mmCIF file of C-alpha atoms in Angstrom:
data_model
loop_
_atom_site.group_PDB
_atom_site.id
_atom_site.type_symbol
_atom_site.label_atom_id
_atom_site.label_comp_id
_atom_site.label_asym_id
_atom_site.label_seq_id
_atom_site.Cartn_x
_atom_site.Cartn_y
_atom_site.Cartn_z
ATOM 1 C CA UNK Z 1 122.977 52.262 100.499
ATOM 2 C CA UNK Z 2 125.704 53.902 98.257
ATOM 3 C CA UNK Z 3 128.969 54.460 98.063
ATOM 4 C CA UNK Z 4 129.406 58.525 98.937
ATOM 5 C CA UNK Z 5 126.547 57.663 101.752
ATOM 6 C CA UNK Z 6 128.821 55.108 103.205
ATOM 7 C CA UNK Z 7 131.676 57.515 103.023
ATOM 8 C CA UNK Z 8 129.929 60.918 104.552
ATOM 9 C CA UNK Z 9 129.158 58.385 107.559
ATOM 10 C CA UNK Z 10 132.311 57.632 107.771
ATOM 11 C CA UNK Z 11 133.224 61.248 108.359
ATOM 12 C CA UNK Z 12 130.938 61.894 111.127
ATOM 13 C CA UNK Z 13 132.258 58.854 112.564
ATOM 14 C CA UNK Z 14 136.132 60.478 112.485
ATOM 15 C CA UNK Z 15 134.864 64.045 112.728
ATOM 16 C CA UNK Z 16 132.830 63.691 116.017
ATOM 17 C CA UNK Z 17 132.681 60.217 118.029
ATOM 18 C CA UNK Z 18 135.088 59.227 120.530
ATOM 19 C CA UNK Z 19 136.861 55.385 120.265
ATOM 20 C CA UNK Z 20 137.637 55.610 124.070
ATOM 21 C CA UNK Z 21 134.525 56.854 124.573
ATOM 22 C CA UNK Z 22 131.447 54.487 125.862
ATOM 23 C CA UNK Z 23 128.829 55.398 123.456
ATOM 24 C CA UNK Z 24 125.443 53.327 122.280
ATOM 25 C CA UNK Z 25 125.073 53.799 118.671
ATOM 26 C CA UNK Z 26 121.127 53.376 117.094
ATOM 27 C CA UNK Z 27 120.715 53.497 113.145
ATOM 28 C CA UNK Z 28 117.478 54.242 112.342
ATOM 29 C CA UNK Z 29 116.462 51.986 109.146
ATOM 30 C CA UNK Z 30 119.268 49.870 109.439
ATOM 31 C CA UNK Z 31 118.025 46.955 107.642
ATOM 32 C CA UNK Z 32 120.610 45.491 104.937
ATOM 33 C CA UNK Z 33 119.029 44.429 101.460
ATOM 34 C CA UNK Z 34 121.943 45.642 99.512
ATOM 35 C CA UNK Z 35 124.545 42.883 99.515
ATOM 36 C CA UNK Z 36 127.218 45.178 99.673
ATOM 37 C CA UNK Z 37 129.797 46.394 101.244
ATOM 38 C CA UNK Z 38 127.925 49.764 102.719
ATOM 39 C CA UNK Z 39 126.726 48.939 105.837
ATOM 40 C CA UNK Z 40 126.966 51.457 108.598
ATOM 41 C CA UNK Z 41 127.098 48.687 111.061
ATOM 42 C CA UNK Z 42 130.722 47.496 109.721
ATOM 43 C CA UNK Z 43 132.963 50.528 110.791
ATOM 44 C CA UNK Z 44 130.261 51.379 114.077
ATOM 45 C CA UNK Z 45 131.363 48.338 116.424
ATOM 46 C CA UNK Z 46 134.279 49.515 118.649
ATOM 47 C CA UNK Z 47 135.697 47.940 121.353
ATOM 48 C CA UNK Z 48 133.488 51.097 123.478
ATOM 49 C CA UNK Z 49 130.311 51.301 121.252
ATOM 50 C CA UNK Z 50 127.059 49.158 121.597
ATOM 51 C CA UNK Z 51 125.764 49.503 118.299
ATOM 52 C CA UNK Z 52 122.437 48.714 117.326
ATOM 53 C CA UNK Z 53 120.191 48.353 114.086
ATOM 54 C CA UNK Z 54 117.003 49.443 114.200
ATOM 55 C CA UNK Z 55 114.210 48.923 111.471
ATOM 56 C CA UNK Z 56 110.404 47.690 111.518
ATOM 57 C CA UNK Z 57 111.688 44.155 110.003
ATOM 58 C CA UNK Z 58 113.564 41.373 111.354
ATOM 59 C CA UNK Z 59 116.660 40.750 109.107
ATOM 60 C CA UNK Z 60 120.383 41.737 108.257
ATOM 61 C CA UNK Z 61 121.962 44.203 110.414
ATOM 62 C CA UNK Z 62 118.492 44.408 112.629
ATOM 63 C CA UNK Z 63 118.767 44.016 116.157
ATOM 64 C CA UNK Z 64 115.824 46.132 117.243
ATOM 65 C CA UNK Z 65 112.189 45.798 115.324
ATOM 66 C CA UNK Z 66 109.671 48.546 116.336
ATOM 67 C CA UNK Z 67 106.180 48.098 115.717
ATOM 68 C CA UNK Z 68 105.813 51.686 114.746
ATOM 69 C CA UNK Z 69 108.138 54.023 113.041
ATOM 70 C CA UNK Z 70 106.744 57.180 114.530
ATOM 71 C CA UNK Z 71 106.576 55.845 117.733
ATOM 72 C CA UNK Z 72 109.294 53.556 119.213
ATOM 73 C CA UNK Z 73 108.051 52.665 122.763
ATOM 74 C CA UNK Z 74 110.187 49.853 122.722
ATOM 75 C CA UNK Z 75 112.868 52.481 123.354
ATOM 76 C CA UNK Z 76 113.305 54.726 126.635
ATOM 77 C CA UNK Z 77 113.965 58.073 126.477
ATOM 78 C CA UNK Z 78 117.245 59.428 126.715
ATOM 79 C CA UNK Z 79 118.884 56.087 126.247
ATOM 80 C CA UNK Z 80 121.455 56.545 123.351
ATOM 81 C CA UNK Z 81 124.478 59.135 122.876
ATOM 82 C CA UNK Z 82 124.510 58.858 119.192
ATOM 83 C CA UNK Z 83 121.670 58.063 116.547
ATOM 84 C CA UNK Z 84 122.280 58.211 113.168
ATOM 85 C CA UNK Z 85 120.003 57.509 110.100
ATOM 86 C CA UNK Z 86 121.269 57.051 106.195
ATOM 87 C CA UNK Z 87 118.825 56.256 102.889
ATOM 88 C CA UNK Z 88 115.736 55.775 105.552
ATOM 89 C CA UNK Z 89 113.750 59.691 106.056
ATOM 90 C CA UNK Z 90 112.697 60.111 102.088
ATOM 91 C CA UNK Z 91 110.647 56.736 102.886
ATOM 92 C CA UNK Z 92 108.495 57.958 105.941
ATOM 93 C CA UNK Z 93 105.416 59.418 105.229
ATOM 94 C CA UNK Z 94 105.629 61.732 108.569
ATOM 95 C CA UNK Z 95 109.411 62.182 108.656
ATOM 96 C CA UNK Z 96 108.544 65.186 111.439
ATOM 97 C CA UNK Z 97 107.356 62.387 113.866
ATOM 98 C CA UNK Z 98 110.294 60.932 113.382
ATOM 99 C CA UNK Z 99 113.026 63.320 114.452
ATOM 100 C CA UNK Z 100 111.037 63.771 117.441
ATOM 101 C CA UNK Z 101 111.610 60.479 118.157
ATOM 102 C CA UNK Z 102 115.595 60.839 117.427
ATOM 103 C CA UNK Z 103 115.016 64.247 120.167
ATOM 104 C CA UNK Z 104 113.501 61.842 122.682
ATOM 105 C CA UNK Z 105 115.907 59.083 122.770
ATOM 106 C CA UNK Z 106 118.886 61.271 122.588
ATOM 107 C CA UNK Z 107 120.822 62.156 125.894
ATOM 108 C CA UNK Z 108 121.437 65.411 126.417
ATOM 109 C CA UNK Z 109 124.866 66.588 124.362
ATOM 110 C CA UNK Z 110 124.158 63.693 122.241
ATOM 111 C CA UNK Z 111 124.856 63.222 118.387
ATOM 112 C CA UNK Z 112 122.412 62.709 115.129
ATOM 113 C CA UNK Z 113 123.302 62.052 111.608
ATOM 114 C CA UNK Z 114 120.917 62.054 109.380
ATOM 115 C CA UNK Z 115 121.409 61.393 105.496
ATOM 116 C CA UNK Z 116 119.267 61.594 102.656
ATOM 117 C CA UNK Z 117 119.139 62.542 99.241
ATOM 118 C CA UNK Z 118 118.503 65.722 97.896
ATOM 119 C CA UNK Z 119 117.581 63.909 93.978
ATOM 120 C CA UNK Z 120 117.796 60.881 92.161
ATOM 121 C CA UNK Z 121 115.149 58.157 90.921
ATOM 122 C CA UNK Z 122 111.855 57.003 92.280
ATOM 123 C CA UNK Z 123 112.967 53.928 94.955
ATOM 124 C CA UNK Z 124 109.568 52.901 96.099
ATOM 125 C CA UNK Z 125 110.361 51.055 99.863
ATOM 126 C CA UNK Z 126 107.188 50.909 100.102
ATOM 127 C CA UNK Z 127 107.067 54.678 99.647
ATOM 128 C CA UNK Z 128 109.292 57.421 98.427
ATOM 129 C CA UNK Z 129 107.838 60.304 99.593
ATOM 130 C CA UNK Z 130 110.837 62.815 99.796
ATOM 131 C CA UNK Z 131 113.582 64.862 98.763
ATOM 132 C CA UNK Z 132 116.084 67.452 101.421
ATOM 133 C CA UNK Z 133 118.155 70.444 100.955
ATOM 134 C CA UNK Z 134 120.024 72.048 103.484
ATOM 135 C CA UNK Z 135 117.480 74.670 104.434
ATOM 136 C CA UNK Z 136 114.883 71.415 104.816
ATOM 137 C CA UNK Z 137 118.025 69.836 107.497
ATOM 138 C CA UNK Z 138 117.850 72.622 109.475
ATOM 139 C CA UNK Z 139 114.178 72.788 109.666
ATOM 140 C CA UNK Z 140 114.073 69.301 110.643
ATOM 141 C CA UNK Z 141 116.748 70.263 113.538
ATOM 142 C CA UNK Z 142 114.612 72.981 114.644
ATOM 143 C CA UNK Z 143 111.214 71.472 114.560
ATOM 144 C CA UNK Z 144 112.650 68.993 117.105
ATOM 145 C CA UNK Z 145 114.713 71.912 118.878
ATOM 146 C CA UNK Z 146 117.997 70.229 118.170
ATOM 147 C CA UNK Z 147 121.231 72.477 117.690
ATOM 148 C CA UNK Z 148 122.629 72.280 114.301
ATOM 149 C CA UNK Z 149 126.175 71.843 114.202
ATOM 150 C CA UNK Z 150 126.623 70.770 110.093
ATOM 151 C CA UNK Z 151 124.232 71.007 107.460
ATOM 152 C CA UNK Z 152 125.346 70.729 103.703
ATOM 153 C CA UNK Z 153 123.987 68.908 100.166
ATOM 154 C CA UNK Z 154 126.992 66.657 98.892
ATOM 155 C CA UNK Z 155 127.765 68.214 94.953
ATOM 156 C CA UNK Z 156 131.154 66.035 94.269
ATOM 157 C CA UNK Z 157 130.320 63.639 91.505
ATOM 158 C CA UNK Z 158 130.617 60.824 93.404
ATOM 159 C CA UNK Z 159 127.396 61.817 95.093
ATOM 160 C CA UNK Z 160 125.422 61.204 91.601
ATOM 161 C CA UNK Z 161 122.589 60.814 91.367
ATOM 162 C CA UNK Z 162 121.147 61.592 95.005
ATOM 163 C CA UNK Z 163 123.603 64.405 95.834
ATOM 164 C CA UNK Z 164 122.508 63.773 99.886
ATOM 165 C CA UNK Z 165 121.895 66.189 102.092
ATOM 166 C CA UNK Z 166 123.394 65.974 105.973
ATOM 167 C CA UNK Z 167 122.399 67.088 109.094
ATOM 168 C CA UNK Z 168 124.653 66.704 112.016
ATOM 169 C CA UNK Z 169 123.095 68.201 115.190
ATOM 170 C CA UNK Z 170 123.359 67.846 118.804
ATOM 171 C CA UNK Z 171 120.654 67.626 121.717
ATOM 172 C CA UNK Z 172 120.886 70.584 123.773
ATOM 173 C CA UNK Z 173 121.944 70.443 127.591
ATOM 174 C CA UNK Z 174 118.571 72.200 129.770
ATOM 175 C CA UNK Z 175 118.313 73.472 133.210
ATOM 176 C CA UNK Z 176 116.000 70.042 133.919
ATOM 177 C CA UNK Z 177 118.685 68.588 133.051
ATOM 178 C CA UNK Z 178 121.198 70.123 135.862
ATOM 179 C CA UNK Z 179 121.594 68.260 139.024
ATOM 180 C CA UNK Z 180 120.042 70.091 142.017
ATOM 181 C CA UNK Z 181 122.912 70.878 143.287
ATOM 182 C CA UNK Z 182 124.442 72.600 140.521
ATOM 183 C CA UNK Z 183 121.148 74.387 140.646
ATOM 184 C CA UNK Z 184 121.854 75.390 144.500
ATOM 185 C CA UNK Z 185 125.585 76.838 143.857
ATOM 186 C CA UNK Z 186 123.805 78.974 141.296
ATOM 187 C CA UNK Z 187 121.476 80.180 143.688
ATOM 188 C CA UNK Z 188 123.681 80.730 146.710
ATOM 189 C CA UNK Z 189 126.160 82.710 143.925
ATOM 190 C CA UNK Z 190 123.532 84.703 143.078
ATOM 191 C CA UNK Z 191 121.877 85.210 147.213
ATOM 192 C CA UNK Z 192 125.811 86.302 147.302
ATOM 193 C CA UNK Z 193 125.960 89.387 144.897
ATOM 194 C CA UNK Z 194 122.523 90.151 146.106
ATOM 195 C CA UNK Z 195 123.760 90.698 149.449
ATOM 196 C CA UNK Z 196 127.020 92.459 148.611
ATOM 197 C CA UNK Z 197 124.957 95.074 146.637
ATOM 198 C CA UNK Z 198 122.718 95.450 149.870
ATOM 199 C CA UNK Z 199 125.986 96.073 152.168
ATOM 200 C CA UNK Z 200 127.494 98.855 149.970
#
């Protein structure tokens, strides 16, 4: 991972999660190679936060190894408020499978990050199959119907040579997700105007 990658996470970290909040954190890809410094995993373990590395090898900063990277039944659905991926989507071969993966394990109102470069050199891991801008963020957000709440392509210099793209979205709350009886007081408020229109 580099340097302005490190730092953009760090961002979405300040920007939008909680410290006295109780959220589990997954990193999609989070295996660490690199033997530096950039490791999402060092700033992501509050006090509140369960973090966990996910990748499809055992090693450094892996504490969850799925057997497939398009789909992770070793995960339940909506099981994690935050899910975050950085250096890991130009490498899948189906990348749409994917974030419909990060849609399924998200609870409703959760966060995703997602980072990844927009240029830069061939990086074969075992594949590089991809490059984002923006506009290819946001299709990604709505192919999985997630609501897009940032999406930009890092120009600063520091960003040289990927220049990454972001997406920061948010799983939408649905009326399956309302509790019945939020579903009743709707109802009854609704039998209510009914019958005061009926009574004029």
């Amino acid at each position: 991972m580099h340097k302005s990658s490190f730092q953009t996470m760090v961002k979405f970290k300040n920007c939008y999660l909680n410290k006295e909040s109780n959220l589990k954190i997954l990193d999609i890809g989070s295996y660490d190679s690199s033997g530096t410094n950039y490791n999402y995993g060092r700033f992501l373990r509050e006090k509140n936060w369960q973090y966990h590395g996910m990748d499809i090898h055992e090693g450094p900063n892996v504490d969850i190894v799925v057997s497939d990277i398009y789909n992770w039944v070793e995960i339940e659905d909506e099981s994690y408020d935050v899910v975050i991926s950085g250096q890991a989507f130009e490498h899948m071969e189906f990348f749409w499978m994917t974030i419909k993966e990060v849609e399924r394990i998200l609870k409703p109102g959760g966060f995703c990050c997602i980072i990844a470069p927009s240029s830069g050199p061939v990086h074969k891991n075992p594949f590089d199959c991809f490059r984002f801008k923006d506009d290819g963020m946001r299709a990604i957000a709505d192919y999985a119907g997630l609501e897009v709440i940032e999406c930009y392509t890092n120009e600063d210099e520091i960003s040289n040579p990927w220049y990454d793209s972001v997406l920061i979205a948010k799983k939408p709350y649905s009326i399956k997700d309302n509790s019945l009886d939020r579903r009743m007081d709707n109802l009854e408020k609704k039998l209510d105007l009914i019958l005061k229109e009926i009574n004029k």
